[in-house]
mmCIF file of C-alpha atoms in Angstrom:
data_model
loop_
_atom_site.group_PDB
_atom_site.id
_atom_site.type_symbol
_atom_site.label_atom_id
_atom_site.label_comp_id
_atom_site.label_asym_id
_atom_site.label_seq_id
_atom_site.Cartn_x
_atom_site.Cartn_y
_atom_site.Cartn_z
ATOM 1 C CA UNK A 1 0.000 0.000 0.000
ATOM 2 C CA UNK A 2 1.136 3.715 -0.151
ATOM 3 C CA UNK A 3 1.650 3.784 3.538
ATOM 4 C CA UNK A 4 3.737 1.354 3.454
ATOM 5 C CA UNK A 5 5.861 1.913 0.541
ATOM 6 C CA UNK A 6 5.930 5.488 2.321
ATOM 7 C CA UNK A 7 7.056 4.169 5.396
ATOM 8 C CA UNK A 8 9.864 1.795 3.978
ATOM 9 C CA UNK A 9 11.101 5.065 1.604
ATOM 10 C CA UNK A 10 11.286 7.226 5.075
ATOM 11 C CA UNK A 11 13.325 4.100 6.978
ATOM 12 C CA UNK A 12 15.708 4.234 3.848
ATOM 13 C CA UNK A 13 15.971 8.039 3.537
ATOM 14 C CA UNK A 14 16.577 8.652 7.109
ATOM 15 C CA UNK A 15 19.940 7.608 7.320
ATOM 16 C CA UNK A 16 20.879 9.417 4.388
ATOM 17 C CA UNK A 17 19.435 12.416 5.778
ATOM 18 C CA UNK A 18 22.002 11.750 8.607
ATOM 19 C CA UNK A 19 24.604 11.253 6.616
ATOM 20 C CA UNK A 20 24.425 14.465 4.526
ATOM 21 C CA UNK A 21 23.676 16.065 8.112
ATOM 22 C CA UNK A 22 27.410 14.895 9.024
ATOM 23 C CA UNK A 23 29.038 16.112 6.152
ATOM 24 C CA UNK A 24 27.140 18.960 6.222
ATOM 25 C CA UNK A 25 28.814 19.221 9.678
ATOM 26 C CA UNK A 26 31.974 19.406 8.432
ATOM 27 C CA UNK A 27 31.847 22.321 5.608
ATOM 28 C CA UNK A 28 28.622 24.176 6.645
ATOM 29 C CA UNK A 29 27.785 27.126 8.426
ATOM 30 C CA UNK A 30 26.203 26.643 12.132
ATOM 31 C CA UNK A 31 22.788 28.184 11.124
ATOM 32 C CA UNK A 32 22.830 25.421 7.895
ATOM 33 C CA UNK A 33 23.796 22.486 10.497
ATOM 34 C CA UNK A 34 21.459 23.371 13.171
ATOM 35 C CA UNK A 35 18.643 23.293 10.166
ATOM 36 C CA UNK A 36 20.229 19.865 8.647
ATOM 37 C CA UNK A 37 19.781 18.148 12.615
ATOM 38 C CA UNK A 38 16.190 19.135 13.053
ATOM 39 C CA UNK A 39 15.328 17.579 9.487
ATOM 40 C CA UNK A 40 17.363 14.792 11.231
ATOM 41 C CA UNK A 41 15.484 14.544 13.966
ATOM 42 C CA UNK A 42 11.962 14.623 12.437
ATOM 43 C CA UNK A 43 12.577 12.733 9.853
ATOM 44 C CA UNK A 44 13.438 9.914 12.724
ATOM 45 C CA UNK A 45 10.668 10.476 14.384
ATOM 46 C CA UNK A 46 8.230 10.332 10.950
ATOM 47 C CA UNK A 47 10.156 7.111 10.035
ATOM 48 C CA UNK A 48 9.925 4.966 13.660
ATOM 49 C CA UNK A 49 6.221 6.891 14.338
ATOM 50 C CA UNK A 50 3.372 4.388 13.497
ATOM 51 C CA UNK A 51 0.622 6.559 15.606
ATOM 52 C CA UNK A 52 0.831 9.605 13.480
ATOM 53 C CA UNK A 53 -1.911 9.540 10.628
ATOM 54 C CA UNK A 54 -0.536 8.970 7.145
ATOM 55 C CA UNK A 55 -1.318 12.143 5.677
ATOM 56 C CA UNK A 56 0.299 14.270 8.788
ATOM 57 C CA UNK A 57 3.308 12.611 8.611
ATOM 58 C CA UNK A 58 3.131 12.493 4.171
ATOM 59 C CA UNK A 59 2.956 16.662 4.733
ATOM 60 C CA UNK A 60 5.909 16.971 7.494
ATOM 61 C CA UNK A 61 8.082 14.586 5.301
ATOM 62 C CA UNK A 62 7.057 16.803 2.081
ATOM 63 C CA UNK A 63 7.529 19.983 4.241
ATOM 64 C CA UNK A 64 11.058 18.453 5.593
ATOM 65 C CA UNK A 65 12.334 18.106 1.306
ATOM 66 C CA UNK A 66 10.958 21.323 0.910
ATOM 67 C CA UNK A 67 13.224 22.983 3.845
ATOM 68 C CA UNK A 68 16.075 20.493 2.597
ATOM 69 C CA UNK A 69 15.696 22.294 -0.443
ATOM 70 C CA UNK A 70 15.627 26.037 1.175
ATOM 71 C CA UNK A 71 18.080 25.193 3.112
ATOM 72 C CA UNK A 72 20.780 24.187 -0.382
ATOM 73 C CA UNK A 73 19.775 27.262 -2.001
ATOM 74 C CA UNK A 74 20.381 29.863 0.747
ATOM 75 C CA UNK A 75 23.037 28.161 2.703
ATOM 76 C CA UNK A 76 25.235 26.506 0.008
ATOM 77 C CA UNK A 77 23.871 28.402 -3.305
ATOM 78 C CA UNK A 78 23.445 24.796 -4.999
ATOM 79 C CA UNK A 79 20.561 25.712 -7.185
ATOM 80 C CA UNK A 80 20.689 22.193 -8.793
ATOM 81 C CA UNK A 81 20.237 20.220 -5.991
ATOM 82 C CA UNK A 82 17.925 22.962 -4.188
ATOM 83 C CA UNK A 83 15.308 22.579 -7.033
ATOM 84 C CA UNK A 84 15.554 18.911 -7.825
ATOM 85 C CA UNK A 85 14.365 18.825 -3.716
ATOM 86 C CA UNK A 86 11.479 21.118 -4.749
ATOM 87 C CA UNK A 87 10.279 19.118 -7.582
ATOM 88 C CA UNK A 88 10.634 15.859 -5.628
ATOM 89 C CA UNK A 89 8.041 17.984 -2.683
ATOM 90 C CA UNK A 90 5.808 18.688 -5.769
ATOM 91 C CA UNK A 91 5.568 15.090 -6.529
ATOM 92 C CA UNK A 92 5.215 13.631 -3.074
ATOM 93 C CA UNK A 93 3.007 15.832 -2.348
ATOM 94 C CA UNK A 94 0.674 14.481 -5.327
ATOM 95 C CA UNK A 95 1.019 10.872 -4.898
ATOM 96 C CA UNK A 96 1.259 10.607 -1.298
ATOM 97 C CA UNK A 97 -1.883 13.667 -0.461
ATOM 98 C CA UNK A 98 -3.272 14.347 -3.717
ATOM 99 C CA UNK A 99 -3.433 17.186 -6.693
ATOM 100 C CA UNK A 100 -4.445 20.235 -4.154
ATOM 101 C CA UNK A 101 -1.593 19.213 -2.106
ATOM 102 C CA UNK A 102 0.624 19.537 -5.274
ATOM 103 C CA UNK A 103 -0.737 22.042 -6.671
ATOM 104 C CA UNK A 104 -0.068 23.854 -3.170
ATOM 105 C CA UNK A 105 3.434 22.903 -3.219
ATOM 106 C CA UNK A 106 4.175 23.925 -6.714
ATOM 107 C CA UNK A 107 3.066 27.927 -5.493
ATOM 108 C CA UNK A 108 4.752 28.004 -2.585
ATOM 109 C CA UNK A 109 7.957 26.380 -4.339
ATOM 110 C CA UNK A 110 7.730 29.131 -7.054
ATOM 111 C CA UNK A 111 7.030 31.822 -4.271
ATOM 112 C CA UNK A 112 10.287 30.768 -2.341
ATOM 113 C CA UNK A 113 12.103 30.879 -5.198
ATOM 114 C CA UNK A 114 10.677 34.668 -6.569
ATOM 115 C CA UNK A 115 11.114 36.222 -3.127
ATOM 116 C CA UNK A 116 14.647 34.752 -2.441
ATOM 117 C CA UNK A 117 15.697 36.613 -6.027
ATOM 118 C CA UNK A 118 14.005 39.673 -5.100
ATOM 119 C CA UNK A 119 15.944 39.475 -1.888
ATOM 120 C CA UNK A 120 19.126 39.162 -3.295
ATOM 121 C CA UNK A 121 18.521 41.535 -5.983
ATOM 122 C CA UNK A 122 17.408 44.285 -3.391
ATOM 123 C CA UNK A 123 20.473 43.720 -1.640
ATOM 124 C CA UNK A 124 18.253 41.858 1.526
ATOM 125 C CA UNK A 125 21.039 38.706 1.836
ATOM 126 C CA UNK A 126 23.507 36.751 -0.170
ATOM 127 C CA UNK A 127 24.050 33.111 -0.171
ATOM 128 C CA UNK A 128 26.978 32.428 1.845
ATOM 129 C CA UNK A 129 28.191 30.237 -0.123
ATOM 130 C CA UNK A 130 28.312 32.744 -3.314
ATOM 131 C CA UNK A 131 28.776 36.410 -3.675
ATOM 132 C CA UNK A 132 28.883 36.801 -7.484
ATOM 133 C CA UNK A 133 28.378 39.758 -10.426
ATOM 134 C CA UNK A 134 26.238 36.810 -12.411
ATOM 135 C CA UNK A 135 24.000 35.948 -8.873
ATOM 136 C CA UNK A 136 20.919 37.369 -9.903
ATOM 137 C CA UNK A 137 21.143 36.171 -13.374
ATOM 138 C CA UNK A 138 21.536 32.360 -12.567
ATOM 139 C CA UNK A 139 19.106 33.136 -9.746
ATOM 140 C CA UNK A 140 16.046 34.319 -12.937
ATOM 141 C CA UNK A 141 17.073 31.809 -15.148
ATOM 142 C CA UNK A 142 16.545 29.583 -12.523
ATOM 143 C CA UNK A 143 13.116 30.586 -11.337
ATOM 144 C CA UNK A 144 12.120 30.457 -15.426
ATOM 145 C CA UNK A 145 13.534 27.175 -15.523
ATOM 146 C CA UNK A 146 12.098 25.729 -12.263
ATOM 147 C CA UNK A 147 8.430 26.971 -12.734
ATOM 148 C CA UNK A 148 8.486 25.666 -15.903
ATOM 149 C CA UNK A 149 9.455 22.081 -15.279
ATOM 150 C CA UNK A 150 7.895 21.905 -11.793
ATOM 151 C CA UNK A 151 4.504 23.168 -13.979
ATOM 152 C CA UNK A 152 4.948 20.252 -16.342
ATOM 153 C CA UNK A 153 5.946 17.964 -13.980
ATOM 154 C CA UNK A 154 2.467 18.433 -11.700
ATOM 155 C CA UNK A 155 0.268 18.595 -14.690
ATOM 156 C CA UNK A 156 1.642 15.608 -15.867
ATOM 157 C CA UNK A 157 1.741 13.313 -12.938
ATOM 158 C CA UNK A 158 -1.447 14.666 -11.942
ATOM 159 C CA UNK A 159 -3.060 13.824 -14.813
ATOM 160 C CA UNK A 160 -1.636 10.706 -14.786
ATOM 161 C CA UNK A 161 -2.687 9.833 -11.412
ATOM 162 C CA UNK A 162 -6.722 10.649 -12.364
ATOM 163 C CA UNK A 163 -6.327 8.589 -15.484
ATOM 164 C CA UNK A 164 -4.981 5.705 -13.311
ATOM 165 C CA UNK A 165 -7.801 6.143 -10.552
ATOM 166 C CA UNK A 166 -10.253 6.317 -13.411
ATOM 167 C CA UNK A 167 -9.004 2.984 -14.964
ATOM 168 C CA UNK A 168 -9.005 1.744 -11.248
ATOM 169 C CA UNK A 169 -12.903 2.567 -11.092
ATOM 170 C CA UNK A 170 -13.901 1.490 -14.270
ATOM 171 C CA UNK A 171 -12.330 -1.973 -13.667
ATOM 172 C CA UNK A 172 -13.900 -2.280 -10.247
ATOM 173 C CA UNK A 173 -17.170 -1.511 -11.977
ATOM 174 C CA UNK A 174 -16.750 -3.965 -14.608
ATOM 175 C CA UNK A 175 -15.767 -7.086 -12.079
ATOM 176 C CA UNK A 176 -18.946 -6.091 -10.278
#
């Protein structure tokens, strides 16, 4: 079932969380650790935790990539790996809640992403890891980029998820 192919991908992520919370340890600033150890923490406690409904601890998991995510872009600048995080909250948030859920976490992926070029373009921050003439560039290429693949990607596995749930009905119809 979902929850438990959910449950077995949290037992099997959470010690790679740790691991990158280690080396992370060794290279990144204190604010970017102390952020890597609480993902730690909760992601332990989502992937031991059998009392917590399914969809409470789908969200926190999809809300810990998300901050993952956040936390590559503004601590280490590594837009890359920052985004692919983002996309993979998009699509656990649609197979694991459903297309609202998704469709929530594609806006407030593509609102992270505006407001943390606006804030570097108005001077707010800087990435500590970067402080570059070509920041704000990469930064709206990026954003063009991202919302346009993160788009395609929920339109497509949401529609793909309602054409599977419609086959699902139709053949549970038909066996009736």
């Amino acid at each position: 079932s979902l929850e438990q192919n959910f449950t077995i991908a949290l037992r099997i992520g959470f010690p790679v969380l740790v691991i990158g919370t280690i080396i992370a340890s060794l290279g990144g600033s204190p604010q970017s650790l102390i952020l890597f150890l609480m993902n730690a923490m909760c992601g332990g406690i989502l992937a031991l935790a059998r009392r917590i409904p399914f969809r409470a601890r789908a969200a926190w998991a999809i809300f810990l990539v998300y901050a993952v995510g956040l936390v590559e872009i503004i601590g280490f600048f590594h837009l890359a790996g920052g985004l692919l995080l983002f996309i993979s909250a998009i699509i656990g948030a649609i197979l694991a809640i459903g297309r609202k859920a998704g469709l929530y976490t594609l806006f407030i992926t593509i609102i992270t992403l505006f407001f943390l070029e606006w804030g570097i373009s108005q001077g707010f921050f800087a990435p500590q890891a970067l402080q570059s003439s070509t920041l704000i560039e990469e930064l709206v290429s990026s954003f063009f980029i991202f919302s346009s693949i993160a788009s395609g990607v929920y339109f497509t596995m949401s529609a793909a998820l309602e054409n599977l749930n419609n086959s699902w009905h139709l053949e549970a119809q038909a066996a009736n």
